[in-house]
PDB file of C-alpha atoms in Angstrom:
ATOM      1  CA  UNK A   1      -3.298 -16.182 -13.264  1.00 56.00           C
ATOM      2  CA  UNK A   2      -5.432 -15.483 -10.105  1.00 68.00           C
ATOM      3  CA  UNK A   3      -4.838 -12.164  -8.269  1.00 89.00           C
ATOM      4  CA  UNK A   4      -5.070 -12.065  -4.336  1.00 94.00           C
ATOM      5  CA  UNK A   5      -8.075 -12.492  -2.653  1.00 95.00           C
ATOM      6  CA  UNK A   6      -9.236 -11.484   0.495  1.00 96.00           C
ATOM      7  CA  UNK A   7     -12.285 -12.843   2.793  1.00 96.00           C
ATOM      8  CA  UNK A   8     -14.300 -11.648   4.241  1.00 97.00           C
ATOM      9  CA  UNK A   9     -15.233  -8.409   2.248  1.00 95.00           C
ATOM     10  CA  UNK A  10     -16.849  -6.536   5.643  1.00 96.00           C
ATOM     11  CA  UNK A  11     -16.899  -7.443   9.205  1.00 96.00           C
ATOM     12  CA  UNK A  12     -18.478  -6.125  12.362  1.00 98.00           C
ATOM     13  CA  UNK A  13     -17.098  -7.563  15.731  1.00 98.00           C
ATOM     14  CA  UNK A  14     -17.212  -6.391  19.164  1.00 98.00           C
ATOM     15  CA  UNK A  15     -14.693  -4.794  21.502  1.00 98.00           C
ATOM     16  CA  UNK A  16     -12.592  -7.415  23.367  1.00 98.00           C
ATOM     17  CA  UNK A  17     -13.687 -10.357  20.730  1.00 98.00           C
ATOM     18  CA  UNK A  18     -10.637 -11.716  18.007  1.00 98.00           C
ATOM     19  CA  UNK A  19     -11.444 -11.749  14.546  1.00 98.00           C
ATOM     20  CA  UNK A  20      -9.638 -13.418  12.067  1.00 98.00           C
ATOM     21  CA  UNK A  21      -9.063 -12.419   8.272  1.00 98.00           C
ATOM     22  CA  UNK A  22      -7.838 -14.212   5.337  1.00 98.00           C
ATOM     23  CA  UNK A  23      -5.780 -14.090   1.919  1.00 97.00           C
ATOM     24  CA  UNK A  24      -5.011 -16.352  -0.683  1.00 96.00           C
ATOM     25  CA  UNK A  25      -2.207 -14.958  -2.439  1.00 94.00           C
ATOM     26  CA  UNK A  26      -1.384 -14.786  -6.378  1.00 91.00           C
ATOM     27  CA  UNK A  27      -0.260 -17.891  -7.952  1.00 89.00           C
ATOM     28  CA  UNK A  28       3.596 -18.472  -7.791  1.00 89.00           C
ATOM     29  CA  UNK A  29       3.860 -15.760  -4.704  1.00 92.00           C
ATOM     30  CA  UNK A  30       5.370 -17.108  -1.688  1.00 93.00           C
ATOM     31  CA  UNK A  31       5.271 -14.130   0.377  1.00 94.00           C
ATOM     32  CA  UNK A  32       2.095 -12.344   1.767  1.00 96.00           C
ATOM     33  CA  UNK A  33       2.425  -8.870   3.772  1.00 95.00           C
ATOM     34  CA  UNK A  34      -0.705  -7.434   5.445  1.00 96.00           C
ATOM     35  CA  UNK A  35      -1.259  -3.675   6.141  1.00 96.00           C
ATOM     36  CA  UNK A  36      -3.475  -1.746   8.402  1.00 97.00           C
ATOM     37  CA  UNK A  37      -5.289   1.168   6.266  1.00 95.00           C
ATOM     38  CA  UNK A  38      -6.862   3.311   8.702  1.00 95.00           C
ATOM     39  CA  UNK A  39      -9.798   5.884   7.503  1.00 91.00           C
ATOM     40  CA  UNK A  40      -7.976   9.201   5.483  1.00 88.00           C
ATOM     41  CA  UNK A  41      -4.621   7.118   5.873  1.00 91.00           C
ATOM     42  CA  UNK A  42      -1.845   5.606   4.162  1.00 92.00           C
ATOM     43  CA  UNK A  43      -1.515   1.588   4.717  1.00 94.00           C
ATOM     44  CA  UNK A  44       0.928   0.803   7.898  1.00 95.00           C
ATOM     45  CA  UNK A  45       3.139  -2.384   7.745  1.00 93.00           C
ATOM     46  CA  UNK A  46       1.690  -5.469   9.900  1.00 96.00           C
ATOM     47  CA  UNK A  47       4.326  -7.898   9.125  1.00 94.00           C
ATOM     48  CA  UNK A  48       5.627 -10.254   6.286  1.00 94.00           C
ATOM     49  CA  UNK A  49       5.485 -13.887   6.050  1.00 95.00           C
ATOM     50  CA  UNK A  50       8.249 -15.806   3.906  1.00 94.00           C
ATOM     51  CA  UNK A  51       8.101 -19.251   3.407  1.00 92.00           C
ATOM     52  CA  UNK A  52       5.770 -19.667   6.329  1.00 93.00           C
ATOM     53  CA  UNK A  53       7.643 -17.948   8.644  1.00 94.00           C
ATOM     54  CA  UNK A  54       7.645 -14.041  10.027  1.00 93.00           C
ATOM     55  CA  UNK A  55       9.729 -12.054   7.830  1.00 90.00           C
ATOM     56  CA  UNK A  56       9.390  -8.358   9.270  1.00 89.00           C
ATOM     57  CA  UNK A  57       7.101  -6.461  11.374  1.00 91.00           C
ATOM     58  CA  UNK A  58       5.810  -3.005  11.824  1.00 91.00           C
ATOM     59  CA  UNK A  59       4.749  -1.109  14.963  1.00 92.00           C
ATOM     60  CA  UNK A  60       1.968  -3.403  16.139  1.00 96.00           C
ATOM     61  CA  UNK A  61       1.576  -4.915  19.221  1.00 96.00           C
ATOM     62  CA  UNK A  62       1.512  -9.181  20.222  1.00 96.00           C
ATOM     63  CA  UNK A  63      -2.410  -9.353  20.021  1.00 98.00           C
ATOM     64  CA  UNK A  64      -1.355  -8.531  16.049  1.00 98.00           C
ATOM     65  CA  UNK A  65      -0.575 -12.321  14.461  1.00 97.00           C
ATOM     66  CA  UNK A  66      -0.125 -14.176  11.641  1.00 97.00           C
ATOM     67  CA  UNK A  67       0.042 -17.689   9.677  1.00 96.00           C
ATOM     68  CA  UNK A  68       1.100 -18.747   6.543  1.00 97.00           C
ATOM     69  CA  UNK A  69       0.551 -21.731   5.215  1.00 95.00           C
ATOM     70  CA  UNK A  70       2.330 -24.152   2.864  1.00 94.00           C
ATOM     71  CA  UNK A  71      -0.097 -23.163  -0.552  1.00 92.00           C
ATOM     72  CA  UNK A  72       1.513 -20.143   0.588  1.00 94.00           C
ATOM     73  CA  UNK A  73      -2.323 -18.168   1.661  1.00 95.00           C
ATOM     74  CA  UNK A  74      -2.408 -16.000   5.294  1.00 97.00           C
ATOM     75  CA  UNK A  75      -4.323 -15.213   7.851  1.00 98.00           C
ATOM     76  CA  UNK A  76      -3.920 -12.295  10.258  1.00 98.00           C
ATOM     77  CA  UNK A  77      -5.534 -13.058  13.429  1.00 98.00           C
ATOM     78  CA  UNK A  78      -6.502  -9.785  15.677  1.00 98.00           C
ATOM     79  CA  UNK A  79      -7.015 -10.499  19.862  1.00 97.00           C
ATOM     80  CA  UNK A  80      -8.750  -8.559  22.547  1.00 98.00           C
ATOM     81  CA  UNK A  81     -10.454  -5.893  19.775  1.00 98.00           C
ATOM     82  CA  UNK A  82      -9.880  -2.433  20.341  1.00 98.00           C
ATOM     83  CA  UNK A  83     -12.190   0.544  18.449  1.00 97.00           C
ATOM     84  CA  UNK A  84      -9.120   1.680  16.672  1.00 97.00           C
ATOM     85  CA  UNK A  85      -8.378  -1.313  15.190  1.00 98.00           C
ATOM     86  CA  UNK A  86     -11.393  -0.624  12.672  1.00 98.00           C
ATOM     87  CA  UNK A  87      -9.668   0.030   9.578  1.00 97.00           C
ATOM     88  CA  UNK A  88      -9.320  -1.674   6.268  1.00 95.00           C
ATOM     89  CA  UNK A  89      -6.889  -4.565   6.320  1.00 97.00           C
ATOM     90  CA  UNK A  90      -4.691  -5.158   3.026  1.00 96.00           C
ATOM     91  CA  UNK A  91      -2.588  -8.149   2.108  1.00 96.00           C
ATOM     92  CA  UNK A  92      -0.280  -7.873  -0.915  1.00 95.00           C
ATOM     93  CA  UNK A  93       1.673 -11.125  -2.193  1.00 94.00           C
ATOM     94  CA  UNK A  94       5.078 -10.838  -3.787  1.00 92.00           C
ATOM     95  CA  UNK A  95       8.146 -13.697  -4.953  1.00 90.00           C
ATOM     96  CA  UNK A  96      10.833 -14.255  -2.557  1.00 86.00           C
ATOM     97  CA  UNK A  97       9.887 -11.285  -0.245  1.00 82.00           C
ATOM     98  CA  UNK A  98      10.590  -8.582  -3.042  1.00 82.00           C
ATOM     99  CA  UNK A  99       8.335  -5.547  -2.186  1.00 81.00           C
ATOM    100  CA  UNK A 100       9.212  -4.194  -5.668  1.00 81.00           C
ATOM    101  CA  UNK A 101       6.326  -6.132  -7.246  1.00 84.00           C
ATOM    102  CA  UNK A 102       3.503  -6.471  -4.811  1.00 89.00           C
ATOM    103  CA  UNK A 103      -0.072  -7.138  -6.068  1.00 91.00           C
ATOM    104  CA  UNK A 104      -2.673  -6.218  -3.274  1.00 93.00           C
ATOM    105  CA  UNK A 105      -5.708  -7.467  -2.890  1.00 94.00           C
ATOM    106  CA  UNK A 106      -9.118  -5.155  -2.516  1.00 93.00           C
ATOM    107  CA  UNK A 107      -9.256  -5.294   1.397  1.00 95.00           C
ATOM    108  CA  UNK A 108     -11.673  -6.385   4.395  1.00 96.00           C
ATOM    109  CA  UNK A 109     -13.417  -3.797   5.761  1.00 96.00           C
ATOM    110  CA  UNK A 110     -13.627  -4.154   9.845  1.00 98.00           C
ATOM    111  CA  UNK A 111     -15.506  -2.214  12.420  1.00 98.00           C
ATOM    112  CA  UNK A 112     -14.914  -2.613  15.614  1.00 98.00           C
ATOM    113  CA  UNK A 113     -17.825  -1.483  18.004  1.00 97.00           C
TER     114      UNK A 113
ATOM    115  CA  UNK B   1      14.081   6.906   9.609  1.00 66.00           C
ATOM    116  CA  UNK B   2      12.814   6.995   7.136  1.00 75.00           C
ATOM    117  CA  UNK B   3       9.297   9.169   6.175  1.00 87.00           C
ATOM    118  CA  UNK B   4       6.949  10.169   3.242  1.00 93.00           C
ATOM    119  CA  UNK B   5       4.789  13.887   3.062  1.00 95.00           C
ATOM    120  CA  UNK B   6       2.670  13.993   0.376  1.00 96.00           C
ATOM    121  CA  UNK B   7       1.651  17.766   0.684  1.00 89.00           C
ATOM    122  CA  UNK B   8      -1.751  17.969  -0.610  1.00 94.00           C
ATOM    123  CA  UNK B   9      -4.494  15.656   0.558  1.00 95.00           C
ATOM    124  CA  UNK B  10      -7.043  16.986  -1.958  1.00 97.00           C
ATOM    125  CA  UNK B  11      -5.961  17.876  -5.312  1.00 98.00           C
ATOM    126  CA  UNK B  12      -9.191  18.736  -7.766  1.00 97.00           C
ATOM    127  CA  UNK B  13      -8.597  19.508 -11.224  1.00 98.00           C
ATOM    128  CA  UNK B  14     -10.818  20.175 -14.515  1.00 98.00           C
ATOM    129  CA  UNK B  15     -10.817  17.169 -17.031  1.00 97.00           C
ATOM    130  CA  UNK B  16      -8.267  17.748 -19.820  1.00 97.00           C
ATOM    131  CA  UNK B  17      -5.949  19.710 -17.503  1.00 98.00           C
ATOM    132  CA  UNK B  18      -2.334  18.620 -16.640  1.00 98.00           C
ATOM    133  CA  UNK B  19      -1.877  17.948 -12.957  1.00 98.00           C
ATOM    134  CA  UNK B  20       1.047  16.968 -10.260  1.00 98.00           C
ATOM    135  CA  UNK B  21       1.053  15.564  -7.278  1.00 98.00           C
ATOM    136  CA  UNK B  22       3.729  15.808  -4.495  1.00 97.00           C
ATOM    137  CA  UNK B  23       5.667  13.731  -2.755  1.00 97.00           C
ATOM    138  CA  UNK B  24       8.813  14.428   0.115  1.00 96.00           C
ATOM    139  CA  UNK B  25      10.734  11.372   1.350  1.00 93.00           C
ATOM    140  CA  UNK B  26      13.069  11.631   3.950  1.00 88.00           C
ATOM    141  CA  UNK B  27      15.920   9.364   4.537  1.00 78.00           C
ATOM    142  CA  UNK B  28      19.498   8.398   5.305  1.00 72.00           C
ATOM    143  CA  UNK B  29      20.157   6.107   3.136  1.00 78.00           C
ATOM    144  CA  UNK B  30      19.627   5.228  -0.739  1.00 82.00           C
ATOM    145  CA  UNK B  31      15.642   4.800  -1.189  1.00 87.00           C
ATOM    146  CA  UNK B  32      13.608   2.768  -3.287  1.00 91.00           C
ATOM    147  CA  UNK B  33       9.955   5.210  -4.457  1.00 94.00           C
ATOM    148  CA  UNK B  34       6.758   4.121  -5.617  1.00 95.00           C
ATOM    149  CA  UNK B  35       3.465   5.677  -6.647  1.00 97.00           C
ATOM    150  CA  UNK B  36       0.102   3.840  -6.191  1.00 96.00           C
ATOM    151  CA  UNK B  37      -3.606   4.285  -6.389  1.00 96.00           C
ATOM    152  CA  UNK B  38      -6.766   3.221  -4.856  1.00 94.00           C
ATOM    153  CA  UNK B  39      -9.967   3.101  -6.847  1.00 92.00           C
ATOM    154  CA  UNK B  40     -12.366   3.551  -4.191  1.00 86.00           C
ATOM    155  CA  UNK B  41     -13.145   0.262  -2.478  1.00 79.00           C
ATOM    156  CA  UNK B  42     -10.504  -1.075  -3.753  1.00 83.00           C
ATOM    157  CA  UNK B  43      -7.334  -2.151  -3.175  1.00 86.00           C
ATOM    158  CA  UNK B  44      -3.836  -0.845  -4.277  1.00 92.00           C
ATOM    159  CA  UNK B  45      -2.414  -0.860  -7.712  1.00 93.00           C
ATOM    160  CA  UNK B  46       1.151   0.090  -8.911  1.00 93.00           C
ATOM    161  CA  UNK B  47       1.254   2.995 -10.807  1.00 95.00           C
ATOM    162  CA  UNK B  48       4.917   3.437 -11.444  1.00 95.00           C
ATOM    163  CA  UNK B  49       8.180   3.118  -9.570  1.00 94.00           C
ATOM    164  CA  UNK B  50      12.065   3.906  -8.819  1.00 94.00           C
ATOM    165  CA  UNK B  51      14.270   1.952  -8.246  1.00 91.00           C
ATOM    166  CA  UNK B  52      17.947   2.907 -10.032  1.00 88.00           C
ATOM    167  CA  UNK B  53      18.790   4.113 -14.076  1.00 89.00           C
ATOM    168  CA  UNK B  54      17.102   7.086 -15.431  1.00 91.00           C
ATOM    169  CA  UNK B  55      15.107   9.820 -13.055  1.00 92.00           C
ATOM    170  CA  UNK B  56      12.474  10.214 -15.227  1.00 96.00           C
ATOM    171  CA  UNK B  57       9.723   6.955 -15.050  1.00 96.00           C
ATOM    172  CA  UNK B  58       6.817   5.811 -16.723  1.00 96.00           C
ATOM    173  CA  UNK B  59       3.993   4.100 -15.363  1.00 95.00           C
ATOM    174  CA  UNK B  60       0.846   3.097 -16.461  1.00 94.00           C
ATOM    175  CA  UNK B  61      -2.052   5.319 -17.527  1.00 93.00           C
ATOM    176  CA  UNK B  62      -0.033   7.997 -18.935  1.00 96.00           C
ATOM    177  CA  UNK B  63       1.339   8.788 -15.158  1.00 97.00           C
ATOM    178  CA  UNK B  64       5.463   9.625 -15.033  1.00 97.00           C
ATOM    179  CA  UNK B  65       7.250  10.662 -12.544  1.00 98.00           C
ATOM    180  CA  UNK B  66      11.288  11.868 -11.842  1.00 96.00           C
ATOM    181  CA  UNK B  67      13.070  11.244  -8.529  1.00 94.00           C
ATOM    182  CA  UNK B  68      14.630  14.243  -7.428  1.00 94.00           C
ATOM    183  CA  UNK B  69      17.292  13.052  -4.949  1.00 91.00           C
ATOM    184  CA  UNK B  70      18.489  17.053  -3.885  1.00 91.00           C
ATOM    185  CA  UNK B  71      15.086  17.847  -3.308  1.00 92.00           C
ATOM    186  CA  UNK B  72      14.082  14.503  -1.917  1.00 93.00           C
ATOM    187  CA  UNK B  73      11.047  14.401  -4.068  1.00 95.00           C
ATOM    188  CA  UNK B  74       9.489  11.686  -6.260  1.00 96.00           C
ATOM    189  CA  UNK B  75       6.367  13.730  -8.100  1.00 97.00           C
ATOM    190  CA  UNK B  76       3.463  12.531 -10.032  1.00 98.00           C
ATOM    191  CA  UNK B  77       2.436  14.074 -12.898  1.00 98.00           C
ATOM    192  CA  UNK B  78      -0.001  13.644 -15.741  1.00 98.00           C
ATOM    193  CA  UNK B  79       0.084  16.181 -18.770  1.00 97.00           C
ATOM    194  CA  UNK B  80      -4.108  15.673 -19.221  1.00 97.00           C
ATOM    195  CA  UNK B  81      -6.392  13.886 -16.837  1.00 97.00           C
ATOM    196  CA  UNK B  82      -9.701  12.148 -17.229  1.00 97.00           C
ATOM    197  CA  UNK B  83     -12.746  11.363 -14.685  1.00 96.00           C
ATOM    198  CA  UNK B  84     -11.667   8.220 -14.768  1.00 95.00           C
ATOM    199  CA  UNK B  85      -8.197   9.353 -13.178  1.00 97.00           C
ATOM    200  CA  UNK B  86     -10.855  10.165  -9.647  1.00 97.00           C
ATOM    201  CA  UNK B  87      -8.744   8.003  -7.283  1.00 96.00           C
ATOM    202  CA  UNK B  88      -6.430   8.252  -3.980  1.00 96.00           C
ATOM    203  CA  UNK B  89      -2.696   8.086  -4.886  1.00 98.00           C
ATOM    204  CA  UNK B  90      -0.158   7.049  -2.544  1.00 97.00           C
ATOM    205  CA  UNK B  91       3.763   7.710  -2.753  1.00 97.00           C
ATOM    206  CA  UNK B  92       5.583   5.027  -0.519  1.00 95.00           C
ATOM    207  CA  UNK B  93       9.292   4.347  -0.157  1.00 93.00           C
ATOM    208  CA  UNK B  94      11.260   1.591   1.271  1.00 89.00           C
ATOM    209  CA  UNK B  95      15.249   2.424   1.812  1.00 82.00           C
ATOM    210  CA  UNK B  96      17.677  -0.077   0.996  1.00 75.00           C
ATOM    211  CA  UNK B  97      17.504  -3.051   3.574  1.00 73.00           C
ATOM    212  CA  UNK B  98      14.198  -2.604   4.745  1.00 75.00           C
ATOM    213  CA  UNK B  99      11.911  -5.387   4.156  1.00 73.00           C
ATOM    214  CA  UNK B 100       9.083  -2.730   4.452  1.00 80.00           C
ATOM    215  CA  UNK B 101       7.506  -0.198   2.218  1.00 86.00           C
ATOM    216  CA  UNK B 102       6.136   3.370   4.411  1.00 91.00           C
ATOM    217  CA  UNK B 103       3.381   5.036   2.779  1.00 94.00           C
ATOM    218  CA  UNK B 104       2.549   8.732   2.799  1.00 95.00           C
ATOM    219  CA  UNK B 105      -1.015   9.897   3.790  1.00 95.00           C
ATOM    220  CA  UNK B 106      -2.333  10.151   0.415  1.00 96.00           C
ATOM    221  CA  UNK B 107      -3.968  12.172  -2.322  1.00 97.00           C
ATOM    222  CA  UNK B 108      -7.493  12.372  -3.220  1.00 97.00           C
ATOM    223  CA  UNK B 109      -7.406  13.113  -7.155  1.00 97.00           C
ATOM    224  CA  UNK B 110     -10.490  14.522  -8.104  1.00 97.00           C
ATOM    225  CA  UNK B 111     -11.306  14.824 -11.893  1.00 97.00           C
ATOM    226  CA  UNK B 112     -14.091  17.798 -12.258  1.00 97.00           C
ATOM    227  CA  UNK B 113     -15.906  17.575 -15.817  1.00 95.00           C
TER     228      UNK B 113
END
């Protein structure tokens, strides 16, 4: 069984440039959620995606979105970068959107400059 | 709404020795609590979790904890820790409905030899 994996491990972007980031989650998950982990704090809810389509989302503005694909993997998409938005980024894949069993993968780093 | 306080952000203790670590939810409805840790640069792994039947639950790497619903709490404790136990630990709760789990600000566990 392969556990979720994230890409790319670090990043360094710009202010005012997008980045993308990806995740391919477990096999036999059909939900991914992503998380913002800023430095000394507790992962924040992004959003959830179900069946490709948004299921939930946290306290994060428009420039904040998503895709999920039909092998089921993500991509959170960050516009218009903003030095606060430098933070590690999780994704965690579950079965039919249960957050009772979510496996999380080991992060990208980004830094914003 | 619904929060998490974990009340210590560093917690060190000697190898051998038994050790807790706290956790306050608040919320208005029935709650769902989970413990997890970060290895550093890593991602998140469940330690344990709550989710109905006995108060008292046992999670992996001799970690237990018991929900306390008068006292709101959901505590970690291990009766004798090893260095390998260095980690962050994060309590997190979603309430009944929510499609989101809220983490606390964490713990850094450190293991002294």
């Amino acid at each position: 069984e392969t556990g979720v994996t994230q890409s790319p491990t670090h990043l360094i972007k710009t202010r005012g440039q997008q980045v993308t980031l990806r995740c391919s989650s477990q096999s036999g998950h059909n939900t991914v959620s992503w998380y913002q982990q800023a430095l000394g704090q507790g992962p924040q809810f992004i959003f959830q995606y179900y069946r490709e389509e948004e299921n939930g989302r946290g306290n994060f503005p428009p420039r904040f979105s998503g895709l999920q694909f039909p092998n089921y993997s993500s991509e959170l998409n960050v516009n218009a970068l903003e030095l606060d938005d430098s933070a590690l980024y999780l994704c965690a894949s579950s079965r039919d959107r249960t957050l009772y069993e979510q496996y999380f993968g080991p992060g990208t780093r980004l830094t914003v400059t | 709404a619904q929060s998490v306080t974990q009340l210590d952000s560093q917690v060190p203790v000697f190898e051998e020795a038994p050790v807790e670590l706290r956790c306050n939810y608040s919320s208005s409805v029935s709650v769902y609590l989970f413990w997890y840790v970060q290895y550093p640069n890593q991602g998140l792994q469940l330690l344990l979790k709550y989710l109905s039947g006995s108060t008292l639950v046992k999670g992996i790497n001799g970690f237990e904890a018991e929900f306390n619903k008068s006292q709101t709490s959901f505590h970690l404790r291990k009766p004798s820790v090893h260095i390998s136990d260095t980690a962050e630990y994060f309590c997190a709760v979603i309430s009944t409905g929510a499609n989101n789990l809220f983490f606390g600000t964490g713990t850094r566990l450190t293991v002294i030899p």
